[in-house]
PDB file of C-alpha atoms in Angstrom:
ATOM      1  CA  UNK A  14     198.989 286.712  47.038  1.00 92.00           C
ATOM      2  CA  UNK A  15     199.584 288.381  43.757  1.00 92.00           C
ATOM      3  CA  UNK A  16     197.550 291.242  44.509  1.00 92.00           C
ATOM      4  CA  UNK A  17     198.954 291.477  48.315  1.00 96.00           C
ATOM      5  CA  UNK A  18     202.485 291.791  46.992  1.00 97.00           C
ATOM      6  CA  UNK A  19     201.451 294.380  44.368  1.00 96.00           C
ATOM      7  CA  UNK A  20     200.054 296.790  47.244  1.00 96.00           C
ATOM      8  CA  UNK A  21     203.358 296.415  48.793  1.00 97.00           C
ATOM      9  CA  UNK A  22     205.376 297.361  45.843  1.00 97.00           C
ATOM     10  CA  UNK A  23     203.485 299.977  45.254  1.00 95.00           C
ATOM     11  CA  UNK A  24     203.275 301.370  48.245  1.00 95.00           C
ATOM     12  CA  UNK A  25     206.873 301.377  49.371  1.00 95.00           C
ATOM     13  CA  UNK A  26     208.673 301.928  45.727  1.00 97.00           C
ATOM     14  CA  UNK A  27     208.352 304.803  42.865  1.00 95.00           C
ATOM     15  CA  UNK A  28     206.124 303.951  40.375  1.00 91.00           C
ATOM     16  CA  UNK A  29     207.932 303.029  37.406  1.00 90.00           C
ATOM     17  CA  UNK A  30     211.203 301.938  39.398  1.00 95.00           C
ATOM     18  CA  UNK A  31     212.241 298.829  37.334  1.00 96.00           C
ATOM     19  CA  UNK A  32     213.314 296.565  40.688  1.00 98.00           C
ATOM     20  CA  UNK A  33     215.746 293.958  41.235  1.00 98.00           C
ATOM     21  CA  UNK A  34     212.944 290.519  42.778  1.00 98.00           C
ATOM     22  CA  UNK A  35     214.942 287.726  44.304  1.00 98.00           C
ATOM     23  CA  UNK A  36     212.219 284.712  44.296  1.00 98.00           C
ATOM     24  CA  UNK A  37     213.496 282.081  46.356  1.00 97.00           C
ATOM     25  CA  UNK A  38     211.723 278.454  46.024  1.00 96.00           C
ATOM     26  CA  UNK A  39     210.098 280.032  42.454  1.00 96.00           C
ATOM     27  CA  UNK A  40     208.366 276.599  41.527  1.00 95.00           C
ATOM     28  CA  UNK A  41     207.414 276.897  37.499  1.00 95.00           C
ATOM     29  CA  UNK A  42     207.829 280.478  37.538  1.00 96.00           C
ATOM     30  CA  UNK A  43     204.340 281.734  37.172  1.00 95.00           C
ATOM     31  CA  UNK A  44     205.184 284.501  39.868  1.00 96.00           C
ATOM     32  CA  UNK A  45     208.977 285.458  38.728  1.00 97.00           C
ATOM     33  CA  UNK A  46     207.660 285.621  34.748  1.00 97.00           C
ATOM     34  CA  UNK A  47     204.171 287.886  35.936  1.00 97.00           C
ATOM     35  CA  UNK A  48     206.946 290.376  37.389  1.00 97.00           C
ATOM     36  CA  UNK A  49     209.377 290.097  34.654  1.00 98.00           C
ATOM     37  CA  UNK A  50     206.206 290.975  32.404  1.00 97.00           C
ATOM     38  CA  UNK A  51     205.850 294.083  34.638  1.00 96.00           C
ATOM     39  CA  UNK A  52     209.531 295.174  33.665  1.00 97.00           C
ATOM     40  CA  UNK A  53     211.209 294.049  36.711  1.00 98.00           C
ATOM     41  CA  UNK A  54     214.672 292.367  36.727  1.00 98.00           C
ATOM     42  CA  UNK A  55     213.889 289.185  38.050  1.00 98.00           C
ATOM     43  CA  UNK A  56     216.295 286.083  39.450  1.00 98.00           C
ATOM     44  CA  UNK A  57     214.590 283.047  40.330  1.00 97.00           C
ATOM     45  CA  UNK A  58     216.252 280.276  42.841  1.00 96.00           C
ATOM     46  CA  UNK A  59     214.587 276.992  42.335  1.00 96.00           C
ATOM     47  CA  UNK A  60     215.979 273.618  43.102  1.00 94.00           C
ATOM     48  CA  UNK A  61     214.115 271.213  41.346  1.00 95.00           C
ATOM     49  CA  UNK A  62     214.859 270.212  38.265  1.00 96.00           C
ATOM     50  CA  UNK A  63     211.649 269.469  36.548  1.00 96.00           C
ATOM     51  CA  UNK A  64     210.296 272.913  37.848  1.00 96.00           C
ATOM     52  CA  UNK A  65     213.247 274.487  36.212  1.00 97.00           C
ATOM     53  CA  UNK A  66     212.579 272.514  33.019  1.00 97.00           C
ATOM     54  CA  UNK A  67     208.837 273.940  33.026  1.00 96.00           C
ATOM     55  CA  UNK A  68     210.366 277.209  33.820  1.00 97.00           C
ATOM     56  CA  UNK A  69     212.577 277.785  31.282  1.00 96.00           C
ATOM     57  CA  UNK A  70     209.756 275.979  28.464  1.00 96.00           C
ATOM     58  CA  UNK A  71     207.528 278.856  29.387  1.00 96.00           C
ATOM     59  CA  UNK A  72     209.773 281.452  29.014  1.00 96.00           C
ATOM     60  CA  UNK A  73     211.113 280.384  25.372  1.00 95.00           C
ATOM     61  CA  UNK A  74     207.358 281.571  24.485  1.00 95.00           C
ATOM     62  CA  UNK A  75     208.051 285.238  25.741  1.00 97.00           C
ATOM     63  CA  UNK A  76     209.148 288.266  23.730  1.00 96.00           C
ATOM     64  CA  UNK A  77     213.060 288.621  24.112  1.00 96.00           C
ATOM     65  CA  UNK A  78     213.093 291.526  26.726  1.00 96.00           C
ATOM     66  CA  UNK A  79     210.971 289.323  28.997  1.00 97.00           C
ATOM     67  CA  UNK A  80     213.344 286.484  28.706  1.00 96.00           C
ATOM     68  CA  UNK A  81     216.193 288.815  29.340  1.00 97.00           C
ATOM     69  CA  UNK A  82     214.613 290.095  32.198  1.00 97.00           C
ATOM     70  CA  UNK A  83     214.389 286.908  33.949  1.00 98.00           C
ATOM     71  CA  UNK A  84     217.317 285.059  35.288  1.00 97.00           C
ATOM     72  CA  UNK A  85     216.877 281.363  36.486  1.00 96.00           C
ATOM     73  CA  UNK A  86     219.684 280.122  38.788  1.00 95.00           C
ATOM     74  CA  UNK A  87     219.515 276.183  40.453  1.00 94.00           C
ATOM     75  CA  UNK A  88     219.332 275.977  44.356  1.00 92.00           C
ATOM     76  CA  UNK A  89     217.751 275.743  47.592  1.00 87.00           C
ATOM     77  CA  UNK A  90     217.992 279.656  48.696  1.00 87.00           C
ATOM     78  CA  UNK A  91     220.150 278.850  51.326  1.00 86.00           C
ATOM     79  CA  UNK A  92     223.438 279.182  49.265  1.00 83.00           C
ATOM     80  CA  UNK A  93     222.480 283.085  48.171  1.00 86.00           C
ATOM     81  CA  UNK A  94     225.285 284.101  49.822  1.00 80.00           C
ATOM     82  CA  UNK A  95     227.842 282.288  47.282  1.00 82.00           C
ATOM     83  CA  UNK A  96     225.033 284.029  44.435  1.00 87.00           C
ATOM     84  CA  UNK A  97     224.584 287.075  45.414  1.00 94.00           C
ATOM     85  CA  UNK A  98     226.137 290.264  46.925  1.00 95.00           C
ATOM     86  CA  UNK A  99     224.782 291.595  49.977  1.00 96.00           C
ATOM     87  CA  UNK A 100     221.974 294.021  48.757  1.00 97.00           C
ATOM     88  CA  UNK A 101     221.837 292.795  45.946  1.00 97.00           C
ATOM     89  CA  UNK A 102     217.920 293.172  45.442  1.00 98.00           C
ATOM     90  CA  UNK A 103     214.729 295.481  45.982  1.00 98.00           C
ATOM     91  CA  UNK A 104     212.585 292.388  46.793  1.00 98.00           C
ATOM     92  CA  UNK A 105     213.227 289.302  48.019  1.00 98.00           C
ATOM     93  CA  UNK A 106     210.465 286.572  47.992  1.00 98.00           C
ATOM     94  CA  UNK A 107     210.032 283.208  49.901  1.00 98.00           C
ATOM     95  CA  UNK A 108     206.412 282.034  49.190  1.00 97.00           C
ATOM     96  CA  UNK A 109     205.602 278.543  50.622  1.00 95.00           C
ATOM     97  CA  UNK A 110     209.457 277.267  51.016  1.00 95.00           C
ATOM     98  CA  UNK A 111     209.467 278.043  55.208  1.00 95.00           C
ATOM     99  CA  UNK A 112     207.050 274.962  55.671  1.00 93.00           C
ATOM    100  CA  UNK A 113     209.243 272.427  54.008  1.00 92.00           C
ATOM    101  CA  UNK A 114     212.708 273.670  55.807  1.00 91.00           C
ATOM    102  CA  UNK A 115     212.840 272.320  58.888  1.00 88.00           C
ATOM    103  CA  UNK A 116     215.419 275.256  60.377  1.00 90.00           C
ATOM    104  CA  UNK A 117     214.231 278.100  58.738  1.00 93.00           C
ATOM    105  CA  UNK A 118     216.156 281.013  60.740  1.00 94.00           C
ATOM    106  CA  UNK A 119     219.159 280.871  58.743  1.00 94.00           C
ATOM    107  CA  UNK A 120     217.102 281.102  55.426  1.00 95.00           C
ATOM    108  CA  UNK A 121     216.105 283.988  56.646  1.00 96.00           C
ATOM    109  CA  UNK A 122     218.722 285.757  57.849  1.00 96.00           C
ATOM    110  CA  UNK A 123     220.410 285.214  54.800  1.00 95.00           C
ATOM    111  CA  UNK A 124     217.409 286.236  52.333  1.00 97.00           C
ATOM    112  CA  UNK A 125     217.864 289.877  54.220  1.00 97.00           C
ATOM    113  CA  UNK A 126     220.995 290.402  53.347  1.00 96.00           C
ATOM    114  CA  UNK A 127     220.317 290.017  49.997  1.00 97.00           C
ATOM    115  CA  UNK A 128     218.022 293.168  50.810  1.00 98.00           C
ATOM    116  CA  UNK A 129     219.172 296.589  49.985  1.00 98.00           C
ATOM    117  CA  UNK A 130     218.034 299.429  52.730  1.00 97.00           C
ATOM    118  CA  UNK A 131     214.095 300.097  52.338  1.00 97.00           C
ATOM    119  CA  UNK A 132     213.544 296.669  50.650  1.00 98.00           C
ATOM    120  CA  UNK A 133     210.643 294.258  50.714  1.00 98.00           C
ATOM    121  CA  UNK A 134     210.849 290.909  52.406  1.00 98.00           C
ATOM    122  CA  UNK A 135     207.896 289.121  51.402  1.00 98.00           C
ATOM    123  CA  UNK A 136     206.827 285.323  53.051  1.00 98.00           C
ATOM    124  CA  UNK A 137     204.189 282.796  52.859  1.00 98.00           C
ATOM    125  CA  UNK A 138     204.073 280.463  55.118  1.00 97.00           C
ATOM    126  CA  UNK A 139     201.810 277.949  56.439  1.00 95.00           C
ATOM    127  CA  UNK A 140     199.796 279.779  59.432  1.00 96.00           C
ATOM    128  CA  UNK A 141     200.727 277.885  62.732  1.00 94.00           C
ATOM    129  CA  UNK A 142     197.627 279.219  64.803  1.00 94.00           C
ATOM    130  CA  UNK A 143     195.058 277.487  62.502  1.00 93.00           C
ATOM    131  CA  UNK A 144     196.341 273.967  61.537  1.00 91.00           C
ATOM    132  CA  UNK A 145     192.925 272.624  63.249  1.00 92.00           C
ATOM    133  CA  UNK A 146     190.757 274.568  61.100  1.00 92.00           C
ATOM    134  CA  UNK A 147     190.459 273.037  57.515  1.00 88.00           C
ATOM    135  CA  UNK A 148     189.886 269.218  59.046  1.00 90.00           C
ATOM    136  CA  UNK A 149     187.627 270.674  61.615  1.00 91.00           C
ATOM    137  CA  UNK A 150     185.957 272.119  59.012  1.00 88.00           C
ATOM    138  CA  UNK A 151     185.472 269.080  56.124  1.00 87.00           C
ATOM    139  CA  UNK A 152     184.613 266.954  59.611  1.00 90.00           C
ATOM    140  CA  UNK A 153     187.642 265.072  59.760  1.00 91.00           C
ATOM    141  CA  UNK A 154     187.273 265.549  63.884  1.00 92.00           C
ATOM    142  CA  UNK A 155     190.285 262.743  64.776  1.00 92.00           C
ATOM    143  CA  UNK A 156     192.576 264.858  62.368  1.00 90.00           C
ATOM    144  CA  UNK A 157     191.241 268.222  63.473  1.00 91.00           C
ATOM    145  CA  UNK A 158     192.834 267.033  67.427  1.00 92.00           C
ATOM    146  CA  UNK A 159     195.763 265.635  66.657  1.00 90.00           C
ATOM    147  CA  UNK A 160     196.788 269.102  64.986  1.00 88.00           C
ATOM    148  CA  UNK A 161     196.344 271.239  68.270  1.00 86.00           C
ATOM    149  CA  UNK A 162     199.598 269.343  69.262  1.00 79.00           C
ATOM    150  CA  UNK A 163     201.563 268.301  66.250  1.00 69.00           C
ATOM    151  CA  UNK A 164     204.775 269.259  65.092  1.00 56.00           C
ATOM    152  CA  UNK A 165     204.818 267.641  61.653  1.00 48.00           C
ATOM    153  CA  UNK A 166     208.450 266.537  59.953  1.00 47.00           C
ATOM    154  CA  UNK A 167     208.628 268.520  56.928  1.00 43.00           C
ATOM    155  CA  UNK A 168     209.949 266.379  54.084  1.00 40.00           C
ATOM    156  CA  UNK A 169     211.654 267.437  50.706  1.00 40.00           C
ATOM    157  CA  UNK A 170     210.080 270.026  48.293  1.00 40.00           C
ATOM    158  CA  UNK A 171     210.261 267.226  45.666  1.00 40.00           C
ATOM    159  CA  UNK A 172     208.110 264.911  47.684  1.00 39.00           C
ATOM    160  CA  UNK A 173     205.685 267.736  48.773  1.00 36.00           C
ATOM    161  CA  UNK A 174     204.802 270.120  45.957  1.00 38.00           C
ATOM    162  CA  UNK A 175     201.718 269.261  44.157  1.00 33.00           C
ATOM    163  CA  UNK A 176     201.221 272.232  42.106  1.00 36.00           C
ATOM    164  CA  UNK A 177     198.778 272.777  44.981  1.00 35.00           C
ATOM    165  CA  UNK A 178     201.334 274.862  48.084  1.00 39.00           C
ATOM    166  CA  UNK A 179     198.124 276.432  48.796  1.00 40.00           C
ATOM    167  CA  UNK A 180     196.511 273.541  49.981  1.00 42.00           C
ATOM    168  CA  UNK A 181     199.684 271.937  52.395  1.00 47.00           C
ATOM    169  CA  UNK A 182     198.956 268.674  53.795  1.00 47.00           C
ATOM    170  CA  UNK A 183     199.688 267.482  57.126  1.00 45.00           C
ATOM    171  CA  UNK A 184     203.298 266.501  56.363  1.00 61.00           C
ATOM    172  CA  UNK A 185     204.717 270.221  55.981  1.00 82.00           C
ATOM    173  CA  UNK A 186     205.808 272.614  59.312  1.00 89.00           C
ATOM    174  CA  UNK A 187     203.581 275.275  60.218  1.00 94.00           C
ATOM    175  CA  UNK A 188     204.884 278.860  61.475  1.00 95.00           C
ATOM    176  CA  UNK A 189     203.385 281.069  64.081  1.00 95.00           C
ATOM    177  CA  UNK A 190     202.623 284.959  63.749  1.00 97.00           C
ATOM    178  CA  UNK A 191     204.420 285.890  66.763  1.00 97.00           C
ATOM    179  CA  UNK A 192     207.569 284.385  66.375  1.00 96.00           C
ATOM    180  CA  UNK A 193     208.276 284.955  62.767  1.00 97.00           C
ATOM    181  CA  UNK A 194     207.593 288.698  63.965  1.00 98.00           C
ATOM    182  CA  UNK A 195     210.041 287.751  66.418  1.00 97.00           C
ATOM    183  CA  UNK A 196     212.766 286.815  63.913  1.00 97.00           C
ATOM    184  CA  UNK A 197     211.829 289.508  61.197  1.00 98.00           C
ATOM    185  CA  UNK A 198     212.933 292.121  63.931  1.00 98.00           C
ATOM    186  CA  UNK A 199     215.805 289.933  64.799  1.00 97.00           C
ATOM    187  CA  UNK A 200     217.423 290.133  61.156  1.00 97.00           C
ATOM    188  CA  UNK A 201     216.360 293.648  60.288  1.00 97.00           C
ATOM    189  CA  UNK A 202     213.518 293.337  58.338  1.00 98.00           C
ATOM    190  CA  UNK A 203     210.614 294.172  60.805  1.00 98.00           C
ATOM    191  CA  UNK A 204     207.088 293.225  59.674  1.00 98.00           C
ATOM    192  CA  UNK A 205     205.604 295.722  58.033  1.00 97.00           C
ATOM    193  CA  UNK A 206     202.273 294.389  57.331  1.00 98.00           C
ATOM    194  CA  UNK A 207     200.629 290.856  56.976  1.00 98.00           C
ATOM    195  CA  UNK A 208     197.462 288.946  55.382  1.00 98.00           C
ATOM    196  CA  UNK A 209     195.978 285.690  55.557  1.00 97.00           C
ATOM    197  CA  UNK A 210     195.699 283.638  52.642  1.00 96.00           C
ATOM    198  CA  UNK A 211     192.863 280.451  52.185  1.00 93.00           C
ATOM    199  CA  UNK A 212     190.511 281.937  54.827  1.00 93.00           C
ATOM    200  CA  UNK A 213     187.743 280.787  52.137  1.00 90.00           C
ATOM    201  CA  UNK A 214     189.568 279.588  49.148  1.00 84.00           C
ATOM    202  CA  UNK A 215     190.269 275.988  50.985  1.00 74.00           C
ATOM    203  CA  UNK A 216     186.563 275.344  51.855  1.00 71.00           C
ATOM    204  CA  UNK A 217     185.189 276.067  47.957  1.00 66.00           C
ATOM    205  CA  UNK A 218     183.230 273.079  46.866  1.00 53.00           C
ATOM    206  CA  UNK A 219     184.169 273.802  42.940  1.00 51.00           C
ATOM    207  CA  UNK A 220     187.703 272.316  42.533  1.00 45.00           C
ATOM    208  CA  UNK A 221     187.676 273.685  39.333  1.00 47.00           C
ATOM    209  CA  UNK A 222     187.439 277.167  40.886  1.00 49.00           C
ATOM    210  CA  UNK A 223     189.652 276.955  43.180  1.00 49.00           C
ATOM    211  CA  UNK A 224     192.683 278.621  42.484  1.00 52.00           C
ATOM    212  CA  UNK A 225     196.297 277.513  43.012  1.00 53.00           C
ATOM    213  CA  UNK A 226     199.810 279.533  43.148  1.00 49.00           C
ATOM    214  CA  UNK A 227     200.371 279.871  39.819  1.00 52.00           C
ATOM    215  CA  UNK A 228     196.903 280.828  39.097  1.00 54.00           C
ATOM    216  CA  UNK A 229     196.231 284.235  37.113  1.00 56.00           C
ATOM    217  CA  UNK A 230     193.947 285.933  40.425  1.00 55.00           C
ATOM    218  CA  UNK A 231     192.282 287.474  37.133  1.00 58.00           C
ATOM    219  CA  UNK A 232     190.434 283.721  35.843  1.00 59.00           C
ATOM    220  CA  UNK A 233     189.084 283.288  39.861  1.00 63.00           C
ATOM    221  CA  UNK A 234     185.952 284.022  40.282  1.00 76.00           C
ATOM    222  CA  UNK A 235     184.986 287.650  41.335  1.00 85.00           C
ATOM    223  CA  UNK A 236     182.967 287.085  43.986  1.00 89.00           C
ATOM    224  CA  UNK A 237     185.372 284.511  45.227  1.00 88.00           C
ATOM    225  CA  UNK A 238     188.469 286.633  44.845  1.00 88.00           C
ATOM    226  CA  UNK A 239     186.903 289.626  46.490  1.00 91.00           C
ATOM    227  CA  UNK A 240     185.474 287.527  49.554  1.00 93.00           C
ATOM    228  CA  UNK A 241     189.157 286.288  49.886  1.00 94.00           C
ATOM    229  CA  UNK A 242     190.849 289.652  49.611  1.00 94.00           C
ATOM    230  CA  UNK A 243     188.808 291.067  52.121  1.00 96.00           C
ATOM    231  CA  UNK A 244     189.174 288.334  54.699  1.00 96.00           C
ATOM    232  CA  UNK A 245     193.103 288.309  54.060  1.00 97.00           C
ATOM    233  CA  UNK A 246     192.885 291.831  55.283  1.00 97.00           C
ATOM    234  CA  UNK A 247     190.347 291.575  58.300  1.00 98.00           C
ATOM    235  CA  UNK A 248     190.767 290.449  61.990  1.00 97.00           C
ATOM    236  CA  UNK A 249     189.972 288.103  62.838  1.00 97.00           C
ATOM    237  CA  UNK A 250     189.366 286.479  59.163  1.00 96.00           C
ATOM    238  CA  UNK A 251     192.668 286.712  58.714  1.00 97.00           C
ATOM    239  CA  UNK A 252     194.575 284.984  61.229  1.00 97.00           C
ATOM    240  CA  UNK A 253     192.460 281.413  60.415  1.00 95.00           C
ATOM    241  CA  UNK A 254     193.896 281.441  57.280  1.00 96.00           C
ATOM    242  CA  UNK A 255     195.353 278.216  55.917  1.00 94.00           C
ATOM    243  CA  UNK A 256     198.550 280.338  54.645  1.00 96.00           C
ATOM    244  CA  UNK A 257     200.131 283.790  55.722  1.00 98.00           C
ATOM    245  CA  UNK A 258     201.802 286.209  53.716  1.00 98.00           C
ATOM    246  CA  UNK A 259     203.948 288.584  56.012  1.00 98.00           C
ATOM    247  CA  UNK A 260     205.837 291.692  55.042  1.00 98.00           C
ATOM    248  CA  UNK A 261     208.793 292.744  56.519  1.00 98.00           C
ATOM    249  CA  UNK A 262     211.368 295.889  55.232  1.00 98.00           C
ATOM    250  CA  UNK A 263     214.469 295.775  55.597  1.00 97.00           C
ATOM    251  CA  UNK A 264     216.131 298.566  57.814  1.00 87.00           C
TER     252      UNK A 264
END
């Protein structure tokens, strides 16, 4: 994911441009504090307290322009109006909060207007079209049919994350490719570009190198990492991944 986002950035911004990162749902802050280190202004949203606790430990350790580049700020995302001025930010992020909201559309509506013209709307979500795949695979065949049909009741972030939000269990809401395309157009930030995410990661027998979200994609495993990256960016890898990571700009 880390490496997905960079291409974007770099792609659609100046190099150099010192950008203004909304991360919404930023968990301990591995993601916000890896940007803030790359001299972005960063303000991460975050609801839990414990998270924000571990958040703000690991950022007393970091030289003082880091720390004053990053800006930690208590809530859900869905009160960024009250926060934030419309266009308030180059990038907005939303990794792995969609499957735990169980009405995400006006999340999202709101998270682009926080976008100024030309920004980057970046999601991960749990991929809809593939919620079969990963207890077809291990064998679990009972589990593997029941999630053809099920519409799972997401619960509280609290209750769900794990340190883990690459690996979602059954109990978190899945999204479909088509109709978050749908609403990207429908709040002016049309997809731009998309990956999957876990195509391979989620079947590796070595826990230990496995990665998580708020693992550095430099300690994986090369062989690993570059399998992964290649099938986040190939049909029809992609669209069996366990996560996707879609890319919208706003118009």
């Amino acid at each position: 994911m880390a490496r997905q986002l960079d291409e974007q950035i770099v792609g659609r911004f100046p190099v150099g441009q010192r950008l203004r990162v909304l991360d919404v749902g930023m968990g301990r802050g591995a993601r916000a504090l890896r940007l803030a280190r790359a001299g972005h202004q960063v303000t991460g949203v975050e609801q839990e307290p414990a998270m924000i606790s571990t958040a703000r430990r690991t950022l007393t350790a970091e030289p003082e322009g880091i720390r004053e580049r990053l800006r930690i700020v208590q809530g859900d995302g869905r009160d960024t109006g009250v926060h934030f001025l419309p266009g308030s930010f180059d990038v907005v992020l939303c990794h792995e909060v969609l499957m735990h909201v169980e009405e995400p559309d006006p999340l999202l509506a709101g998270l682009a207007r926080m976008l100024a013209p030309g920004g980057l709307l970046s999601l991960v979500v749990r991929n809809g079209d593939a919620q079969a795949m990963r207890p077809g695979l291990s064998g679990d065949w009972a589990a593997a049919l029941a999630a053809f049909d099920a519409v799972p009741r997401p619960p509280s972030r609290g209750d769900a994350d794990t340190g883990a939000a690459d690996r979602p269990g059954p109990e978190v809401r899945a999204d479909r490719l088509t109709a978050l395309t749908a609403t990207l157009a429908g709040i002016g930030a049309p997809l731009h570009a998309w990956y999957g995410v876990g195509v391979f990661i989620d079947t590796a027998t070595d826990t230990d190198a496995t990665p998580t979200a708020d693992t550095d994609p430099e300690a994986v495993p090369g062989v690993l990492l570059a399998a992964e990256e290649r099938a986040g960016r190939t049909d029809p890898y992609r669209g069996v991944a366990a996560l996707l990571h879609l890319c919208g700009v706003r118009g």
